[in-house]
Amino acid sequence: MSDNALTPRQRMAIERATMPEQDAAERARNFDEVNLGLAEAAAVREAQRCLMCRNRPCVEGCPVRVRIPEFIAKVAEGDFAAAAKILRTDNALPATTGRVCPQEVQCEARCVRGRNGLPVAIGWLERFVADWSADRPPSLPAAPPTGKSVAVIGSGPGGLTAAGELARRGHAVTIFEALHAPGGVLRYGIPEFRLPKRIVDAEVAALEAMGVTIEYNVIVGKTLTLDQIRRRFDACFIANGAGLPMFLNVPGENLKGVYSANEYLTRVNLMGAWRGPESRTPVLRGRRVIVFGGGNTAMDAVRTARRLGAERVVLAYRRTDQEMPARIEEVQHARQEGIEMMFLVAPLAILGTDDGWVRAVRLQRMELGDPDASGRRRPVPIAGSEFELDADVAIVAIGTRANPLLTSTCPDLKLNKWGNIQTDARGRTSLDGVFAGGDIVRGGATVILAMGDGKEAAAAIDEYLTGANRP
Ligand code: FAD
Ligand code: SF4
Ligand code: SF4
């Protein structure tokens, strides 16, 4: 039946699609992507569940305001090219966000179908359209060159989005990236089994095709100063993330076998340590691995440890599964892969062997008390509940904060008390012509929030450079 002929009742009767995925036992031994993507027929059927609500509540839930009902309507009609044009106009990295956005608290959380059942699988449809159009990208309108130049610092999702939006408006964009490869956390943090690096490569290649230049191995604050950049360019967007890991500050944290999740994941993802002896960067492959934390980073670390061959992998989190900030799908996948989750426990110490290697951790049980500043109930230690757990690798995944490398060299750039750059709602900083967004402003947040900042700041930079208010 054609999509237009479906009544609301018929749409309501369609069950949500299921995502085909690699078998859990199989995938726990490889780094291939877990989710395999919807087939065309399943995507069309899923799109037909959408009620095309006039008030579009789902769009309100999306930080970059993807025109969700519009692109889904095209999928329902089987016109994937038209769907891609809408989606790619609104979202510079749809293959990425379709895979890693926390949809359950964003667009899908607002979907009316979720009030009485399961929401439309907006993220899976986004991924479907992005993958379908990967090798046939729609031609999007581009403005003629303006003669203005913009420097973007950092090639994570915030920087890439701003670069794309600025290039589309006719500005000459150069990205300065500290590492030797683009993508920020998409490259060095999120593992291949969640976000294959060919996706990041394709999204970056699309930007380069629009004329964006990337200079690698440039640490702004060391190789170049912000002042030098300001003299060379008409405006600047800082999106250098919040990559400085936080630690537990417990005894034993300097033992051999303790990693920050950032270091562990960077070794495996960016430097290829998963390949084993073939790789010049080693990583310890523990038999019993413990990871502290409850966010996406912790989930990526436990699942990586499992794939590197650990027999027992334990995630230790000081609250309950209800408070865990990780995406629900990652928690489900981790459980299926045999990860043990210990809730309401906090580390007291990491214990070592005589020659300085991790041998165990000492934990204490917690209970939930009154809500803290974050609104979540505060974990309170239970006296006398200490216990030890054997481990040979311990990974700390309790968050990151702003790296002062760049900001410490710019005394006039206003920061908040945590070292994040202060901006107004459009990304303007205290320095003329300097804008900022993403994790360096928000602290550790999400891919789509960084992208939303990049999009907003690009519009503000365009206005700053041209005086015009263009879409
Ligand atoms: P980043 O992605 O951090 O990119 C900053 C870039 O700037 C990096 O490439 C860095 O090398 C570069 N840089 C830093 N300093 C300098 C300098 N001085 N000069 C030049 N370049 C510099 N979010 C989700 O929405 N879903 C998820 O599933 C998810 N999973 C995550 C998993 C992990 C392991 C981690 C760590 C984070 C995850 N996040 C997730 C959070 C998300 O990735 C970040 O919020 C997002 O990447 C922030 O984007 P950004 O552009 O601000 O910075
Ligand atoms: Fe939903 Fe993220 Fe896509 Fe927006 S970008 S529609 S929040 S999946
Ligand atoms: Fe479709 Fe849900 Fe958005 Fe309504 S709220 S338009 S059903 S995706």
Coordinates of C-alpha atoms and ligand atoms in Angstrom, one line a residue:
M1 CA 0.0 0.0 0.0
S2 CA 1.3 3.5 -0.9
D3 CA 2.3 5.6 2.1
N4 CA -0.3 8.3 1.5
A5 CA -3.1 5.7 1.6
L6 CA -2.3 4.6 5.2
T7 CA -4.7 5.8 7.9
P8 CA -3.4 6.8 11.3
R9 CA -4.9 3.6 12.7
Q10 CA -2.9 1.5 10.2
R11 CA 0.2 3.5 11.1
M12 CA -0.4 2.8 14.7
A13 CA -0.7 -0.9 14.1
I14 CA 2.9 -1.2 12.6
E15 CA 5.4 -2.5 15.2
R16 CA 8.7 -0.8 15.7
A17 CA 11.5 -2.3 13.6
T18 CA 14.3 -4.3 15.3
M19 CA 17.9 -3.5 14.5
P20 CA 19.7 -6.5 13.0
E21 CA 23.0 -7.0 15.0
Q22 CA 25.9 -9.3 15.2
D23 CA 25.5 -12.3 17.5
A24 CA 26.7 -11.3 21.0
A25 CA 29.2 -14.2 21.5
E26 CA 30.6 -13.6 18.1
R27 CA 31.0 -9.8 18.3
A28 CA 32.6 -10.0 21.7
R29 CA 35.6 -11.4 19.9
N30 CA 35.8 -8.8 17.0
F31 CA 35.8 -5.0 16.5
D32 CA 33.3 -5.0 13.6
E33 CA 30.2 -2.9 13.9
V34 CA 27.5 -4.4 16.2
N35 CA 24.4 -2.9 14.6
L36 CA 24.0 -3.9 11.0
G37 CA 21.5 -1.3 9.8
L38 CA 17.9 -1.5 8.6
A39 CA 17.2 -3.0 5.2
E40 CA 15.2 -0.8 2.7
A41 CA 11.9 -2.5 3.3
A42 CA 12.3 -2.3 7.1
A43 CA 13.2 1.4 6.9
V44 CA 10.1 2.2 4.7
R45 CA 7.9 0.2 7.1
E46 CA 9.4 2.0 10.1
A47 CA 8.9 5.4 8.5
Q48 CA 5.3 4.5 7.9
R49 CA 4.8 4.4 11.7
C50 CA 5.3 8.2 11.8
L51 CA 2.1 10.2 12.3
M52 CA 3.5 13.3 10.6
C53 CA 2.5 15.4 13.6
R54 CA 1.8 19.0 12.6
N55 CA 3.4 20.4 15.8
R56 CA 6.5 18.3 15.3
P57 CA 7.5 17.7 18.9
C58 CA 10.4 15.4 17.9
V59 CA 12.1 18.3 16.1
E60 CA 12.1 20.2 19.4
G61 CA 14.0 17.3 21.0
C62 CA 16.8 17.6 18.4
P63 CA 19.6 20.1 19.2
V64 CA 20.2 20.8 15.4
R65 CA 16.5 20.8 14.6
V66 CA 16.6 18.1 11.9
R67 CA 13.3 18.3 10.0
I68 CA 12.3 14.9 11.2
P69 CA 8.8 14.3 9.8
E70 CA 9.8 15.8 6.4
F71 CA 12.7 13.4 5.9
I72 CA 10.8 10.4 7.3
A73 CA 7.9 11.2 4.9
K74 CA 10.3 10.8 2.0
V75 CA 11.6 7.5 3.4
A76 CA 8.0 6.3 3.7
E77 CA 7.5 7.1 0.0
G78 CA 10.7 5.3 -0.9
D79 CA 12.3 8.5 -2.1
F80 CA 15.6 8.1 -0.3
A81 CA 17.4 10.8 -2.4
A82 CA 14.9 13.5 -1.3
A83 CA 15.2 12.2 2.3
A84 CA 19.0 12.6 2.1
K85 CA 18.8 16.1 0.8
I86 CA 16.6 17.2 3.7
L87 CA 18.7 15.4 6.3
R88 CA 22.1 16.5 5.1
T89 CA 21.0 20.1 4.8
D90 CA 20.2 20.1 8.5
N91 CA 22.8 17.7 9.9
A92 CA 26.4 17.7 8.8
L93 CA 27.2 14.2 10.2
P94 CA 24.0 12.1 10.0
A95 CA 25.8 8.8 9.7
T96 CA 27.5 9.6 13.0
T97 CA 24.5 11.0 14.9
G98 CA 22.3 8.2 13.6
R99 CA 24.6 5.8 15.4
V100 CA 25.7 7.6 18.6
C101 CA 23.0 10.2 19.5
P102 CA 21.3 9.5 22.8
Q103 CA 18.0 9.5 20.9
E104 CA 16.1 8.1 23.9
V105 CA 16.5 11.4 25.7
Q106 CA 16.4 13.7 22.6
C107 CA 14.2 13.3 19.5
E108 CA 12.7 10.0 20.3
A109 CA 11.9 11.1 23.9
R110 CA 9.5 13.6 22.4
C111 CA 7.9 11.3 19.8
V112 CA 4.1 11.0 20.4
R113 CA 4.2 7.3 19.5
G114 CA 6.3 6.8 22.6
R115 CA 3.5 8.0 24.9
N116 CA 1.7 4.7 24.3
G117 CA 4.3 2.3 23.0
L118 CA 7.6 2.7 21.3
P119 CA 8.7 5.9 19.6
V120 CA 9.5 6.0 15.9
A121 CA 13.1 4.8 15.4
I122 CA 14.3 8.2 14.3
G123 CA 18.0 7.5 14.8
W124 CA 17.9 4.2 12.9
L125 CA 16.1 6.0 10.0
E126 CA 18.7 8.7 10.1
R127 CA 21.5 6.2 9.9
F128 CA 19.7 4.4 7.1
V129 CA 19.3 7.5 4.9
A130 CA 22.9 8.6 5.7
D131 CA 24.3 5.2 4.7
W132 CA 22.2 5.0 1.6
S133 CA 23.4 8.3 0.4
A134 CA 27.1 7.8 1.5
D135 CA 28.3 7.3 -2.1
R136 CA 25.7 9.4 -3.8
P137 CA 25.7 12.6 -1.7
P138 CA 23.0 15.2 -2.7
S139 CA 24.3 18.4 -4.1
L140 CA 23.6 21.1 -1.5
P141 CA 23.5 24.8 -2.4
A142 CA 26.8 26.6 -1.7
A143 CA 27.3 30.4 -1.7
P144 CA 30.0 32.0 -3.9
P145 CA 33.4 32.8 -2.1
T146 CA 33.2 35.7 0.3
G147 CA 36.9 36.3 0.5
K148 CA 36.8 35.9 4.3
S149 CA 38.8 33.2 6.1
V150 CA 38.0 31.4 9.3
A151 CA 40.2 29.2 11.5
V152 CA 38.6 26.3 13.3
I153 CA 40.5 24.8 16.3
G154 CA 39.8 21.0 16.7
S155 CA 38.3 18.6 14.2
G156 CA 35.7 16.9 16.6
P157 CA 32.0 17.1 15.8
G158 CA 31.8 20.7 16.9
G159 CA 34.7 21.9 14.6
L160 CA 33.6 19.7 11.7
T161 CA 30.0 21.0 11.8
A162 CA 31.1 24.7 12.0
A163 CA 33.6 24.1 9.2
G164 CA 30.9 22.6 6.9
E165 CA 28.4 25.4 7.7
L166 CA 31.0 28.1 7.1
A167 CA 32.3 26.6 3.8
R168 CA 28.7 26.3 2.6
R169 CA 28.4 30.1 3.2
G170 CA 31.4 30.8 1.0
H171 CA 34.1 31.3 3.6
A172 CA 37.6 29.8 3.3
V173 CA 38.0 27.4 6.3
T174 CA 41.2 25.9 7.8
I175 CA 40.9 23.4 10.6
F176 CA 43.9 23.1 13.0
E177 CA 44.0 19.7 14.7
A178 CA 46.5 18.6 17.3
L179 CA 46.4 14.9 16.4
H180 CA 47.4 13.2 13.1
A181 CA 43.8 12.2 12.2
P182 CA 40.5 14.0 12.2
G183 CA 37.3 13.4 14.2
G184 CA 38.1 14.2 17.8
V185 CA 36.3 11.7 20.1
L186 CA 34.7 10.1 17.1
R187 CA 38.2 8.9 16.1
Y188 CA 40.1 8.3 19.3
G189 CA 37.3 7.6 21.8
I190 CA 34.3 5.9 20.3
P191 CA 35.3 2.4 19.2
E192 CA 35.1 0.9 15.7
F193 CA 32.3 -1.5 16.8
R194 CA 30.0 1.5 17.5
L195 CA 31.2 3.9 14.9
P196 CA 33.4 2.5 12.0
K197 CA 36.1 4.9 11.1
R198 CA 35.2 4.7 7.4
I199 CA 32.1 6.7 8.5
V200 CA 34.2 9.5 10.0
D201 CA 36.5 9.4 6.9
A202 CA 33.6 9.8 4.6
E203 CA 32.1 12.7 6.5
V204 CA 35.5 14.5 6.6
A205 CA 36.0 13.8 2.9
A206 CA 32.7 15.5 2.1
L207 CA 33.9 18.6 4.0
E208 CA 37.2 18.6 2.1
A209 CA 35.3 18.3 -1.1
M210 CA 33.6 21.6 -0.1
G211 CA 37.1 23.2 0.1
V212 CA 37.8 22.8 3.9
T213 CA 41.5 22.4 4.6
I214 CA 42.8 20.5 7.6
E215 CA 46.3 21.0 9.1
Y216 CA 47.2 18.1 11.4
N217 CA 49.8 18.0 14.2
V218 CA 49.2 21.6 15.1
I219 CA 48.6 22.2 18.9
V220 CA 47.2 25.6 19.3
G221 CA 48.8 27.0 22.4
K222 CA 52.1 25.3 21.5
T223 CA 52.8 25.0 17.8
L224 CA 50.8 28.2 17.1
T225 CA 49.3 30.7 19.5
L226 CA 45.7 32.0 19.3
D227 CA 47.1 35.5 18.7
Q228 CA 49.0 34.3 15.6
I229 CA 45.8 32.6 14.3
R230 CA 43.8 35.8 14.9
R231 CA 46.2 37.8 12.9
R232 CA 46.0 35.3 10.0
F233 CA 42.2 34.8 9.9
D234 CA 39.1 37.0 9.9
A235 CA 37.5 34.9 12.7
C236 CA 38.1 31.8 14.7
F237 CA 36.0 29.0 16.2
I238 CA 37.5 27.1 19.2
A239 CA 36.2 23.5 19.5
N240 CA 39.1 21.8 21.2
G241 CA 37.0 19.6 23.4
A242 CA 37.4 18.6 27.0
G243 CA 40.0 15.8 26.8
L244 CA 41.8 16.0 30.1
P245 CA 40.9 12.9 32.1
M246 CA 39.8 13.1 35.8
F247 CA 41.2 10.6 38.3
L248 CA 39.8 8.9 41.4
N249 CA 42.5 10.3 43.8
V250 CA 42.7 7.0 45.7
P251 CA 45.9 5.2 46.7
G252 CA 47.4 3.0 44.1
E253 CA 46.4 5.0 41.1
N254 CA 50.0 5.2 39.8
L255 CA 50.4 1.4 39.6
K256 CA 51.2 -0.2 36.3
G257 CA 48.0 -1.4 34.8
V258 CA 45.9 1.7 35.7
Y259 CA 44.7 3.7 32.7
S260 CA 42.5 6.6 32.2
A261 CA 39.7 5.6 29.7
N262 CA 41.0 8.3 27.3
E263 CA 44.4 6.8 27.2
Y264 CA 43.1 3.2 27.0
L265 CA 40.7 4.0 24.1
T266 CA 43.2 6.2 22.3
R267 CA 45.8 3.4 22.3
V268 CA 43.2 1.0 20.9
N269 CA 41.2 3.2 18.5
L270 CA 43.6 5.9 17.2
M271 CA 46.9 4.0 17.5
G272 CA 45.5 0.6 16.5
A273 CA 46.6 -1.4 19.6
W274 CA 43.7 -3.8 19.0
R275 CA 45.8 -5.3 16.2
G276 CA 48.2 -6.8 18.8
P277 CA 52.0 -7.1 18.0
E278 CA 51.5 -5.6 14.6
S279 CA 50.8 -2.3 16.2
R280 CA 53.7 -0.1 17.4
T281 CA 51.5 1.1 20.3
P282 CA 50.9 -1.6 23.0
V283 CA 48.0 -1.9 25.4
L284 CA 47.8 -4.3 28.4
R285 CA 45.3 -7.1 27.8
G286 CA 44.3 -7.9 31.3
R287 CA 42.5 -11.2 32.3
R288 CA 40.4 -9.4 34.9
V289 CA 39.6 -5.8 34.1
I290 CA 37.6 -3.4 36.2
V291 CA 36.3 -0.1 34.8
F292 CA 35.1 2.7 37.1
G293 CA 32.2 4.9 35.7
G294 CA 28.7 4.7 34.2
G295 CA 28.8 6.8 31.0
N296 CA 29.4 6.0 27.4
T297 CA 33.1 6.1 27.9
A298 CA 33.0 3.5 30.6
M299 CA 30.8 1.4 28.4
D300 CA 33.2 1.7 25.5
A301 CA 36.1 0.7 27.8
V302 CA 34.4 -2.5 29.2
R303 CA 33.4 -3.6 25.8
T304 CA 36.9 -2.9 24.4
A305 CA 38.5 -4.9 27.2
R306 CA 36.2 -7.8 26.5
R307 CA 37.2 -7.7 22.8
L308 CA 40.8 -7.7 23.8
G309 CA 40.3 -11.0 25.4
A310 CA 39.6 -10.3 29.1
E311 CA 37.9 -13.3 30.9
R312 CA 36.2 -11.2 33.5
V313 CA 35.2 -7.5 32.9
V314 CA 33.5 -5.6 35.7
L315 CA 31.9 -2.2 35.5
A316 CA 31.8 -0.6 38.9
Y317 CA 29.4 2.4 39.3
R318 CA 28.7 4.2 42.5
R319 CA 25.0 4.8 41.8
T320 CA 22.4 2.4 40.3
D321 CA 21.6 1.5 36.7
Q322 CA 18.8 4.1 36.8
E323 CA 21.3 7.0 37.1
M324 CA 23.8 5.7 34.6
P325 CA 24.3 8.4 31.9
A326 CA 25.3 5.9 29.2
R327 CA 23.0 5.3 26.1
I328 CA 20.5 2.5 26.9
E329 CA 21.5 0.5 23.8
E330 CA 25.2 0.5 24.9
V331 CA 24.2 -0.8 28.3
Q332 CA 22.1 -3.6 26.8
H333 CA 24.8 -4.5 24.3
A334 CA 27.4 -4.6 27.1
R335 CA 25.2 -6.9 29.2
Q336 CA 24.7 -9.2 26.2
E337 CA 28.4 -9.4 25.8
G338 CA 28.9 -10.7 29.3
I339 CA 30.0 -7.5 31.1
E340 CA 29.3 -7.7 34.9
M341 CA 27.8 -4.6 36.3
M342 CA 28.3 -3.8 40.0
F343 CA 26.1 -0.9 41.2
L344 CA 26.4 1.1 44.4
V345 CA 30.2 0.5 44.8
A346 CA 33.0 3.0 44.9
P347 CA 36.8 2.4 44.9
L348 CA 38.8 3.0 48.0
A349 CA 42.2 1.9 46.7
I350 CA 44.0 0.1 43.9
L351 CA 46.2 -2.6 45.4
G352 CA 49.5 -3.7 43.8
T353 CA 52.0 -6.5 43.7
D354 CA 55.5 -6.1 45.1
D355 CA 56.8 -5.1 41.7
G356 CA 54.2 -2.4 41.2
W357 CA 51.5 -4.0 39.1
V358 CA 47.7 -3.9 39.8
R359 CA 46.5 -7.1 41.6
A360 CA 43.1 -6.0 43.1
V361 CA 40.9 -3.1 44.0
R362 CA 39.3 -2.3 47.3
L363 CA 35.7 -1.3 47.0
Q364 CA 33.0 0.0 49.4
R365 CA 29.3 -0.5 49.1
M366 CA 27.1 2.6 48.8
E367 CA 23.5 3.5 49.3
L368 CA 21.6 6.4 47.7
G369 CA 21.0 9.5 49.9
D370 CA 19.4 12.9 49.1
P371 CA 19.7 14.4 45.6
D372 CA 22.9 16.4 44.9
A373 CA 23.5 19.5 42.6
S374 CA 23.0 17.3 39.5
G375 CA 19.5 16.3 40.8
R376 CA 20.6 12.6 41.1
R377 CA 20.6 10.9 44.5
R378 CA 24.0 11.2 46.2
P379 CA 25.8 7.9 46.9
V380 CA 26.6 7.5 50.6
P381 CA 29.2 5.0 51.8
I382 CA 28.0 2.1 54.0
A383 CA 30.3 1.7 56.9
G384 CA 32.0 -1.7 57.2
S385 CA 31.1 -2.8 53.7
E386 CA 34.6 -2.8 52.2
F387 CA 35.6 -5.8 50.0
E388 CA 38.4 -6.6 47.5
L389 CA 38.1 -7.7 43.9
D390 CA 40.9 -9.2 41.9
A391 CA 42.0 -7.2 38.8
D392 CA 45.1 -6.8 36.7
V393 CA 43.9 -3.8 34.7
A394 CA 41.9 -0.9 36.2
I395 CA 40.4 1.8 33.9
V396 CA 39.2 5.1 35.2
A397 CA 36.2 6.5 33.2
I398 CA 34.7 9.1 35.6
G399 CA 34.8 12.1 33.2
T400 CA 37.0 14.7 31.6
R401 CA 37.5 18.4 31.8
A402 CA 39.0 21.2 29.8
N403 CA 42.6 20.9 28.9
P404 CA 44.3 24.3 29.8
L405 CA 46.9 24.0 27.1
L406 CA 45.2 26.5 24.8
T407 CA 43.3 28.6 27.2
S408 CA 46.3 29.2 29.6
T409 CA 48.0 31.0 26.8
C410 CA 45.1 33.5 26.3
P411 CA 44.8 35.6 29.5
D412 CA 41.9 37.7 28.0
L413 CA 39.7 34.8 27.1
K414 CA 37.1 34.5 29.9
L415 CA 36.7 31.1 31.5
N416 CA 34.4 29.7 34.1
K417 CA 35.6 28.2 37.4
W418 CA 36.1 24.8 35.8
G419 CA 38.3 26.2 33.0
N420 CA 35.6 26.1 30.3
I421 CA 35.4 29.0 27.9
Q422 CA 32.5 31.4 28.6
T423 CA 30.3 32.2 25.6
D424 CA 26.9 33.7 25.0
A425 CA 24.1 31.7 23.4
R426 CA 25.6 32.3 19.9
G427 CA 29.1 31.1 20.8
R428 CA 30.7 34.6 21.1
T429 CA 33.6 34.7 23.6
S430 CA 35.2 37.7 25.4
L431 CA 37.6 38.2 22.4
D432 CA 36.4 40.0 19.3
G433 CA 36.0 37.6 16.4
V434 CA 36.7 34.5 18.5
F435 CA 33.8 32.0 19.0
A436 CA 33.7 28.7 20.9
G437 CA 31.5 25.7 21.3
G438 CA 31.2 22.0 22.1
D439 CA 32.8 20.3 25.2
I440 CA 35.3 23.2 25.7
V441 CA 32.3 25.3 26.6
R442 CA 29.9 22.7 28.1
G443 CA 32.3 20.3 29.7
G444 CA 31.9 16.6 28.6
A445 CA 28.5 16.6 26.8
T446 CA 27.3 14.9 23.6
V447 CA 28.2 14.8 19.9
I448 CA 24.9 16.5 18.8
L449 CA 25.2 19.3 21.4
A450 CA 28.7 20.0 20.1
M451 CA 27.3 20.0 16.5
G452 CA 24.5 22.3 17.6
D453 CA 27.1 24.7 19.0
G454 CA 29.1 24.5 15.7
K455 CA 26.0 25.3 13.7
E456 CA 24.9 28.2 15.8
A457 CA 28.4 29.7 16.0
A458 CA 28.8 29.3 12.2
A459 CA 25.7 31.4 11.7
A460 CA 27.0 34.0 14.2
I461 CA 30.4 34.1 12.5
D462 CA 28.8 34.6 9.1
E463 CA 26.9 37.5 10.5
Y464 CA 30.0 38.9 12.1
L465 CA 31.9 38.6 8.8
T466 CA 29.3 39.8 6.3
G467 CA 26.7 41.7 8.4
A468 CA 24.1 39.5 6.8
N469 CA 21.6 37.3 8.5
R470 CA 21.6 34.2 6.1
P471 CA 20.0 30.8 6.7
Ligands
FAD1 P1 36.1 16.6 20.6 O1 35.4 15.6 20.0 O2 36.8 16.3 21.9 O3 37.2 17.2 19.6 C1 38.2 18.1 20.0 C2 39.3 18.1 19.0 O4 40.2 19.1 19.2 C3 40.2 16.8 19.1 O5 40.4 16.3 17.8 C4 41.5 17.3 19.7 O6 42.6 16.5 19.3 C5 41.6 18.7 19.2 N1 42.4 19.6 20.0 C6 42.4 19.6 21.4 N2 43.2 20.6 21.8 C7 43.7 21.2 20.7 C8 44.7 22.2 20.5 N3 45.2 22.9 21.5 N4 45.0 22.5 19.2 C9 44.4 21.9 18.2 N5 43.5 20.9 18.3 C10 43.2 20.5 19.6 N6 28.5 11.5 22.9 C11 27.4 11.1 22.3 O7 26.5 11.9 21.9 N7 27.2 9.8 22.1 C12 28.1 8.8 22.4 O8 27.8 7.6 22.2 C13 29.3 9.3 23.0 N8 30.2 8.4 23.4 C14 31.4 8.8 23.9 C15 32.4 7.9 24.1 C16 33.7 8.4 24.6 C17 34.8 7.4 24.8 C18 33.9 9.7 24.9 C19 35.2 10.2 25.4 C20 32.9 10.7 24.6 C21 31.6 10.2 24.1 N9 30.6 11.1 23.8 C22 29.5 10.7 23.2 C23 30.8 12.6 24.0 C24 31.1 13.3 22.7 O9 32.0 12.5 22.0 C25 31.7 14.7 22.9 O10 30.8 15.4 23.7 C26 32.0 15.3 21.6 O11 32.9 14.6 20.8 C27 32.5 16.8 21.8 O12 32.8 17.3 20.6 P2 33.9 18.5 20.4 O13 33.9 18.8 19.0 O14 33.5 19.6 21.4 O15 35.3 17.9 20.9
SF4_2 FE1 17.7 12.7 16.8 FE2 20.3 13.1 16.9 FE3 19.2 12.9 14.6 FE4 18.7 15.0 16.0 S1 20.6 14.4 15.2 S2 17.2 13.8 14.9 S3 18.7 14.1 18.1 S4 19.3 11.3 16.1
SF4_3 FE1 6.6 11.3 13.6 FE2 7.0 10.9 16.2 FE3 7.8 13.2 15.1 FE4 5.1 12.7 15.3 S1 6.6 13.0 17.0 S2 6.2 13.5 13.5 S3 5.2 10.4 15.1 S4 8.6 11.1 14.6

